[in-house]
mmCIF file of C-alpha atoms in Angstrom:
data_model
loop_
_atom_site.group_PDB
_atom_site.id
_atom_site.type_symbol
_atom_site.label_atom_id
_atom_site.label_comp_id
_atom_site.label_asym_id
_atom_site.label_seq_id
_atom_site.Cartn_x
_atom_site.Cartn_y
_atom_site.Cartn_z
ATOM 1 C CA UNK A 6 17.135 53.669 3.153
ATOM 2 C CA UNK A 7 16.198 50.930 5.589
ATOM 3 C CA UNK A 8 14.201 53.414 7.680
ATOM 4 C CA UNK A 9 12.334 54.638 4.625
ATOM 5 C CA UNK A 10 11.518 51.061 3.622
ATOM 6 C CA UNK A 11 10.272 50.312 7.122
ATOM 7 C CA UNK A 12 8.075 53.409 7.131
ATOM 8 C CA UNK A 13 6.675 52.398 3.759
ATOM 9 C CA UNK A 14 5.749 48.980 5.157
ATOM 10 C CA UNK A 15 3.934 50.650 8.074
ATOM 11 C CA UNK A 16 2.043 52.876 5.635
ATOM 12 C CA UNK A 17 1.052 49.806 3.656
ATOM 13 C CA UNK A 18 -0.024 48.091 6.895
ATOM 14 C CA UNK A 19 -2.112 51.102 7.927
ATOM 15 C CA UNK A 20 -3.768 51.299 4.514
ATOM 16 C CA UNK A 21 -4.447 47.564 4.452
ATOM 17 C CA UNK A 22 -5.918 47.699 7.953
ATOM 18 C CA UNK A 23 -8.132 50.672 7.152
ATOM 19 C CA UNK A 24 -9.389 49.119 3.911
ATOM 20 C CA UNK A 25 -10.383 45.961 5.813
ATOM 21 C CA UNK A 26 -11.795 47.368 9.049
ATOM 22 C CA UNK A 27 -13.045 50.849 8.238
ATOM 23 C CA UNK A 28 -15.388 52.390 5.669
ATOM 24 C CA UNK A 29 -13.279 55.549 5.342
ATOM 25 C CA UNK A 30 -10.974 55.944 2.320
ATOM 26 C CA UNK A 31 -7.203 55.946 2.742
ATOM 27 C CA UNK A 32 -4.802 57.677 0.318
ATOM 28 C CA UNK A 33 -2.155 54.936 0.511
ATOM 29 C CA UNK A 34 -3.510 52.114 -1.645
ATOM 30 C CA UNK A 35 -2.146 48.682 -2.412
ATOM 31 C CA UNK A 36 -1.328 45.400 -0.715
ATOM 32 C CA UNK A 37 2.101 44.385 0.471
ATOM 33 C CA UNK A 38 2.449 40.860 1.828
ATOM 34 C CA UNK A 39 5.492 41.843 3.887
ATOM 35 C CA UNK A 40 3.316 44.317 5.804
ATOM 36 C CA UNK A 41 0.739 41.691 6.833
ATOM 37 C CA UNK A 42 2.377 41.066 10.221
ATOM 38 C CA UNK A 43 2.155 44.775 11.046
ATOM 39 C CA UNK A 44 -1.456 45.171 9.946
ATOM 40 C CA UNK A 45 -3.131 44.150 13.207
ATOM 41 C CA UNK A 46 -0.918 46.523 15.188
ATOM 42 C CA UNK A 47 -2.527 49.356 13.215
ATOM 43 C CA UNK A 48 -6.025 48.390 14.335
ATOM 44 C CA UNK A 49 -5.972 50.573 17.497
ATOM 45 C CA UNK A 50 -4.882 53.512 15.330
ATOM 46 C CA UNK A 51 -7.931 52.932 13.135
ATOM 47 C CA UNK A 52 -9.993 52.767 16.333
ATOM 48 C CA UNK A 53 -8.618 56.134 17.443
ATOM 49 C CA UNK A 54 -9.469 57.609 14.029
ATOM 50 C CA UNK A 55 -13.030 56.296 14.299
ATOM 51 C CA UNK A 56 -13.278 57.565 17.876
ATOM 52 C CA UNK A 57 -12.135 61.079 16.978
ATOM 53 C CA UNK A 58 -14.683 61.259 14.172
ATOM 54 C CA UNK A 59 -17.357 59.878 16.519
ATOM 55 C CA UNK A 60 -16.482 62.581 19.038
ATOM 56 C CA UNK A 61 -16.520 65.254 16.322
ATOM 57 C CA UNK A 62 -19.960 64.125 15.175
ATOM 58 C CA UNK A 63 -21.192 64.349 18.775
ATOM 59 C CA UNK A 64 -19.759 67.838 19.208
ATOM 60 C CA UNK A 65 -21.385 68.960 15.964
ATOM 61 C CA UNK A 66 -24.750 67.537 17.008
ATOM 62 C CA UNK A 67 -24.550 69.427 20.318
ATOM 63 C CA UNK A 68 -23.415 72.621 18.580
ATOM 64 C CA UNK A 69 -26.380 72.428 16.204
ATOM 65 C CA UNK A 70 -28.640 71.954 19.246
ATOM 66 C CA UNK A 71 -30.400 68.999 17.659
ATOM 67 C CA UNK A 72 -33.313 67.425 19.544
ATOM 68 C CA UNK A 73 -32.118 65.000 22.196
ATOM 69 C CA UNK A 74 -33.442 61.821 20.614
ATOM 70 C CA UNK A 75 -32.124 62.758 17.175
ATOM 71 C CA UNK A 76 -28.714 63.522 18.658
ATOM 72 C CA UNK A 77 -28.763 60.130 20.420
ATOM 73 C CA UNK A 78 -29.693 58.337 17.190
ATOM 74 C CA UNK A 79 -26.796 59.992 15.354
ATOM 75 C CA UNK A 80 -24.346 59.062 18.115
ATOM 76 C CA UNK A 81 -25.715 55.525 18.179
ATOM 77 C CA UNK A 82 -25.381 54.998 14.423
ATOM 78 C CA UNK A 83 -22.108 56.857 13.769
ATOM 79 C CA UNK A 84 -19.589 54.117 14.723
ATOM 80 C CA UNK A 85 -21.479 51.531 12.682
ATOM 81 C CA UNK A 86 -21.453 53.689 9.559
ATOM 82 C CA UNK A 87 -17.768 54.490 10.084
ATOM 83 C CA UNK A 88 -16.895 50.792 10.171
ATOM 84 C CA UNK A 89 -19.239 49.784 7.361
ATOM 85 C CA UNK A 90 -21.284 47.663 9.836
ATOM 86 C CA UNK A 91 -18.470 45.105 9.771
ATOM 87 C CA UNK A 92 -18.404 44.320 13.485
ATOM 88 C CA UNK A 93 -22.181 44.039 13.679
ATOM 89 C CA UNK A 94 -21.982 41.231 11.138
ATOM 90 C CA UNK A 95 -19.663 39.344 13.487
ATOM 91 C CA UNK A 96 -21.932 40.137 16.440
ATOM 92 C CA UNK A 97 -24.917 38.588 14.681
ATOM 93 C CA UNK A 98 -23.020 35.517 13.461
ATOM 94 C CA UNK A 99 -21.571 34.740 16.879
ATOM 95 C CA UNK A 100 -24.914 35.315 18.626
ATOM 96 C CA UNK A 101 -26.635 32.805 16.362
ATOM 97 C CA UNK A 102 -23.871 30.265 16.913
ATOM 98 C CA UNK A 103 -23.541 30.643 20.679
ATOM 99 C CA UNK A 104 -27.269 30.786 21.377
ATOM 100 C CA UNK A 105 -27.992 27.670 19.329
ATOM 101 C CA UNK A 106 -26.613 25.398 22.120
ATOM 102 C CA UNK A 107 -25.772 22.740 19.535
ATOM 103 C CA UNK A 108 -22.634 20.623 19.239
ATOM 104 C CA UNK A 109 -19.327 22.416 18.641
ATOM 105 C CA UNK A 110 -19.262 21.311 15.020
ATOM 106 C CA UNK A 111 -22.781 22.585 14.435
ATOM 107 C CA UNK A 112 -22.062 25.889 16.228
ATOM 108 C CA UNK A 113 -19.125 26.489 13.914
ATOM 109 C CA UNK A 114 -21.274 25.685 10.900
ATOM 110 C CA UNK A 115 -23.859 28.238 12.070
ATOM 111 C CA UNK A 116 -21.048 30.765 12.564
ATOM 112 C CA UNK A 117 -20.093 30.481 8.887
ATOM 113 C CA UNK A 118 -23.695 30.395 7.637
ATOM 114 C CA UNK A 119 -24.642 33.573 5.751
ATOM 115 C CA UNK A 120 -28.313 33.309 6.765
ATOM 116 C CA UNK A 121 -29.648 35.415 9.638
ATOM 117 C CA UNK A 122 -31.199 33.573 12.549
ATOM 118 C CA UNK A 123 -33.844 34.685 15.014
ATOM 119 C CA UNK A 124 -31.385 34.892 17.924
ATOM 120 C CA UNK A 125 -29.201 37.417 16.113
ATOM 121 C CA UNK A 126 -32.213 39.552 15.137
ATOM 122 C CA UNK A 127 -33.397 39.665 18.751
ATOM 123 C CA UNK A 128 -29.889 40.400 20.022
ATOM 124 C CA UNK A 129 -29.407 43.136 17.426
ATOM 125 C CA UNK A 130 -32.644 44.799 18.518
ATOM 126 C CA UNK A 131 -31.541 44.707 22.158
ATOM 127 C CA UNK A 132 -28.073 46.023 21.278
ATOM 128 C CA UNK A 133 -29.513 48.969 19.339
ATOM 129 C CA UNK A 134 -32.025 49.711 22.101
ATOM 130 C CA UNK A 135 -29.311 49.702 24.762
ATOM 131 C CA UNK A 136 -26.907 51.796 22.678
ATOM 132 C CA UNK A 137 -29.578 54.355 21.802
ATOM 133 C CA UNK A 138 -30.618 54.574 25.466
ATOM 134 C CA UNK A 139 -27.001 55.061 26.579
ATOM 135 C CA UNK A 140 -26.435 57.752 23.940
ATOM 136 C CA UNK A 141 -29.632 59.550 24.939
ATOM 137 C CA UNK A 142 -28.284 59.810 28.496
ATOM 138 C CA UNK A 143 -25.169 61.701 27.355
ATOM 139 C CA UNK A 144 -26.523 65.117 28.237
ATOM 140 C CA UNK A 145 -23.320 67.187 28.397
ATOM 141 C CA UNK A 146 -20.213 67.703 26.282
ATOM 142 C CA UNK A 147 -18.132 66.412 29.195
ATOM 143 C CA UNK A 148 -19.763 62.996 28.860
ATOM 144 C CA UNK A 149 -18.532 62.749 25.258
ATOM 145 C CA UNK A 150 -14.872 62.896 26.267
ATOM 146 C CA UNK A 151 -14.375 59.129 26.270
ATOM 147 C CA UNK A 152 -15.591 58.697 22.675
ATOM 148 C CA UNK A 153 -12.154 59.149 21.026
ATOM 149 C CA UNK A 154 -10.590 56.392 23.134
ATOM 150 C CA UNK A 155 -13.420 53.842 23.410
ATOM 151 C CA UNK A 156 -12.914 52.364 19.894
ATOM 152 C CA UNK A 157 -9.127 52.462 20.333
ATOM 153 C CA UNK A 158 -9.297 50.493 23.601
ATOM 154 C CA UNK A 159 -11.777 47.945 22.229
ATOM 155 C CA UNK A 160 -9.430 47.306 19.299
ATOM 156 C CA UNK A 161 -6.390 47.017 21.560
ATOM 157 C CA UNK A 162 -8.284 44.292 23.399
ATOM 158 C CA UNK A 163 -9.140 42.687 20.070
ATOM 159 C CA UNK A 164 -5.509 42.583 18.911
ATOM 160 C CA UNK A 165 -4.429 41.088 22.245
ATOM 161 C CA UNK A 166 -7.126 38.400 22.018
ATOM 162 C CA UNK A 167 -6.237 37.558 18.419
ATOM 163 C CA UNK A 168 -2.530 37.441 19.293
ATOM 164 C CA UNK A 169 -2.726 35.425 22.495
ATOM 165 C CA UNK A 170 -5.577 32.958 21.918
ATOM 166 C CA UNK A 171 -5.458 29.931 19.618
ATOM 167 C CA UNK A 172 -7.371 30.683 16.392
ATOM 168 C CA UNK A 173 -9.886 28.516 14.609
ATOM 169 C CA UNK A 174 -8.381 26.545 11.756
ATOM 170 C CA UNK A 175 -10.437 28.488 9.216
ATOM 171 C CA UNK A 176 -9.616 31.911 10.669
ATOM 172 C CA UNK A 177 -7.661 34.457 8.663
ATOM 173 C CA UNK A 178 -5.545 34.885 11.792
ATOM 174 C CA UNK A 179 -4.378 31.260 11.815
ATOM 175 C CA UNK A 180 -0.968 32.279 10.434
ATOM 176 C CA UNK A 181 -0.628 35.493 12.426
ATOM 177 C CA UNK A 182 2.784 36.586 13.752
ATOM 178 C CA UNK A 183 1.813 39.767 15.577
ATOM 179 C CA UNK A 184 3.511 40.178 18.968
ATOM 180 C CA UNK A 185 1.387 41.099 21.972
ATOM 181 C CA UNK A 186 3.815 43.690 23.350
ATOM 182 C CA UNK A 187 2.859 46.637 21.125
ATOM 183 C CA UNK A 188 -0.954 46.326 21.506
ATOM 184 C CA UNK A 189 -0.523 45.906 25.270
ATOM 185 C CA UNK A 190 1.576 49.077 25.396
ATOM 186 C CA UNK A 191 -1.096 50.885 23.349
ATOM 187 C CA UNK A 192 -3.789 49.681 25.762
ATOM 188 C CA UNK A 193 -1.869 50.871 28.828
ATOM 189 C CA UNK A 194 -1.176 54.214 27.144
ATOM 190 C CA UNK A 195 -4.850 54.726 26.205
ATOM 191 C CA UNK A 196 -6.003 53.807 29.711
ATOM 192 C CA UNK A 197 -3.449 56.148 31.255
ATOM 193 C CA UNK A 198 -4.531 58.965 28.948
ATOM 194 C CA UNK A 199 -8.147 58.362 29.949
ATOM 195 C CA UNK A 200 -7.454 58.672 33.687
ATOM 196 C CA UNK A 201 -5.145 61.637 33.077
ATOM 197 C CA UNK A 202 -7.859 63.393 31.082
ATOM 198 C CA UNK A 203 -10.619 62.748 33.625
ATOM 199 C CA UNK A 204 -11.394 59.933 36.065
ATOM 200 C CA UNK A 205 -14.839 59.130 34.554
ATOM 201 C CA UNK A 206 -13.158 58.712 31.155
ATOM 202 C CA UNK A 207 -10.729 56.204 32.636
ATOM 203 C CA UNK A 208 -13.587 54.344 34.315
ATOM 204 C CA UNK A 209 -15.458 54.183 30.997
ATOM 205 C CA UNK A 210 -12.352 52.693 29.361
ATOM 206 C CA UNK A 211 -12.100 50.126 32.159
ATOM 207 C CA UNK A 212 -15.731 49.225 31.418
ATOM 208 C CA UNK A 213 -14.730 48.651 27.776
ATOM 209 C CA UNK A 214 -11.975 46.251 28.851
ATOM 210 C CA UNK A 215 -14.249 44.376 31.257
ATOM 211 C CA UNK A 216 -17.027 44.213 28.671
ATOM 212 C CA UNK A 217 -14.620 42.830 26.089
ATOM 213 C CA UNK A 218 -13.274 40.221 28.508
ATOM 214 C CA UNK A 219 -16.741 38.988 29.510
ATOM 215 C CA UNK A 220 -17.917 38.775 25.896
ATOM 216 C CA UNK A 221 -14.714 36.990 24.906
ATOM 217 C CA UNK A 222 -15.052 34.381 27.637
ATOM 218 C CA UNK A 223 -18.610 33.618 26.497
ATOM 219 C CA UNK A 224 -17.803 33.366 22.801
ATOM 220 C CA UNK A 225 -14.426 31.646 23.066
ATOM 221 C CA UNK A 226 -15.666 28.972 25.446
ATOM 222 C CA UNK A 227 -18.548 28.199 23.135
ATOM 223 C CA UNK A 228 -16.618 28.139 19.846
ATOM 224 C CA UNK A 229 -13.205 26.906 21.081
ATOM 225 C CA UNK A 230 -11.136 29.300 19.003
ATOM 226 C CA UNK A 231 -10.640 32.914 18.007
ATOM 227 C CA UNK A 232 -11.612 34.528 14.709
ATOM 228 C CA UNK A 233 -12.741 37.813 13.186
ATOM 229 C CA UNK A 234 -16.421 37.264 13.972
ATOM 230 C CA UNK A 235 -15.672 36.841 17.671
ATOM 231 C CA UNK A 236 -13.588 39.996 17.516
ATOM 232 C CA UNK A 237 -16.533 41.934 16.061
ATOM 233 C CA UNK A 238 -18.892 40.442 18.648
ATOM 234 C CA UNK A 239 -16.645 41.520 21.527
ATOM 235 C CA UNK A 240 -15.973 44.980 20.068
ATOM 236 C CA UNK A 241 -19.711 45.636 19.753
ATOM 237 C CA UNK A 242 -20.455 44.626 23.348
ATOM 238 C CA UNK A 243 -17.385 46.289 24.863
ATOM 239 C CA UNK A 244 -18.159 49.658 23.247
ATOM 240 C CA UNK A 245 -21.725 49.396 24.542
ATOM 241 C CA UNK A 246 -20.277 48.791 28.028
ATOM 242 C CA UNK A 247 -18.171 51.937 27.693
ATOM 243 C CA UNK A 248 -21.165 54.001 26.593
ATOM 244 C CA UNK A 249 -23.264 52.715 29.472
ATOM 245 C CA UNK A 250 -20.517 53.623 31.937
ATOM 246 C CA UNK A 251 -20.374 57.140 30.475
ATOM 247 C CA UNK A 252 -24.146 57.469 30.708
ATOM 248 C CA UNK A 253 -24.208 56.390 34.355
ATOM 249 C CA UNK A 254 -21.501 58.861 35.301
#
């Protein structure tokens, strides 16, 4: 009975995580407060789900022999549609805050402001241009092999950052209790699978980790705390780093 109850909590956690961080429906509905501590641990699983669908969309586009630029546009847009553009919202908010170069208090106010600033619009244009260019350079099916694991690795990094770094007082993660051991094990497993599958895949996943770390250092130093917007900012940049590594190889 205890095992069944524990499994039910994990199903609740997975459903809660998917409803918050993914645009795809999940058959297990409802909210269970006892499952809150397990919710973040499910984020890499949601990333793997998004990555597999991203990969499937890429395979379908190649199978249909779509024009190169159209195929690149589909690959570029797919992860954003699958997540409901959630992480892009964080990317834009953090860009406006960090690039304002104001006082810490003012930067945090800008972070919470719902208005869009010029810095975020410029950064969004550059992000889309870079991602489209990287996707257009994926000329073979072999180069798509890292797509299933890129979102999983970026979200492993996100859970580790949320777990290990002090949160902002207003963050939803301020009362978190997630342990870092499970997401770290998931990250090591994903990285090992990448190198086992093919060395370029493993290198692309390393690029995701490095990209996440560099983005995190920039945002965390500027805002002096961790929150969901910073997580979205780092996920967006780290996945771009992974795509660029794939394109180069």
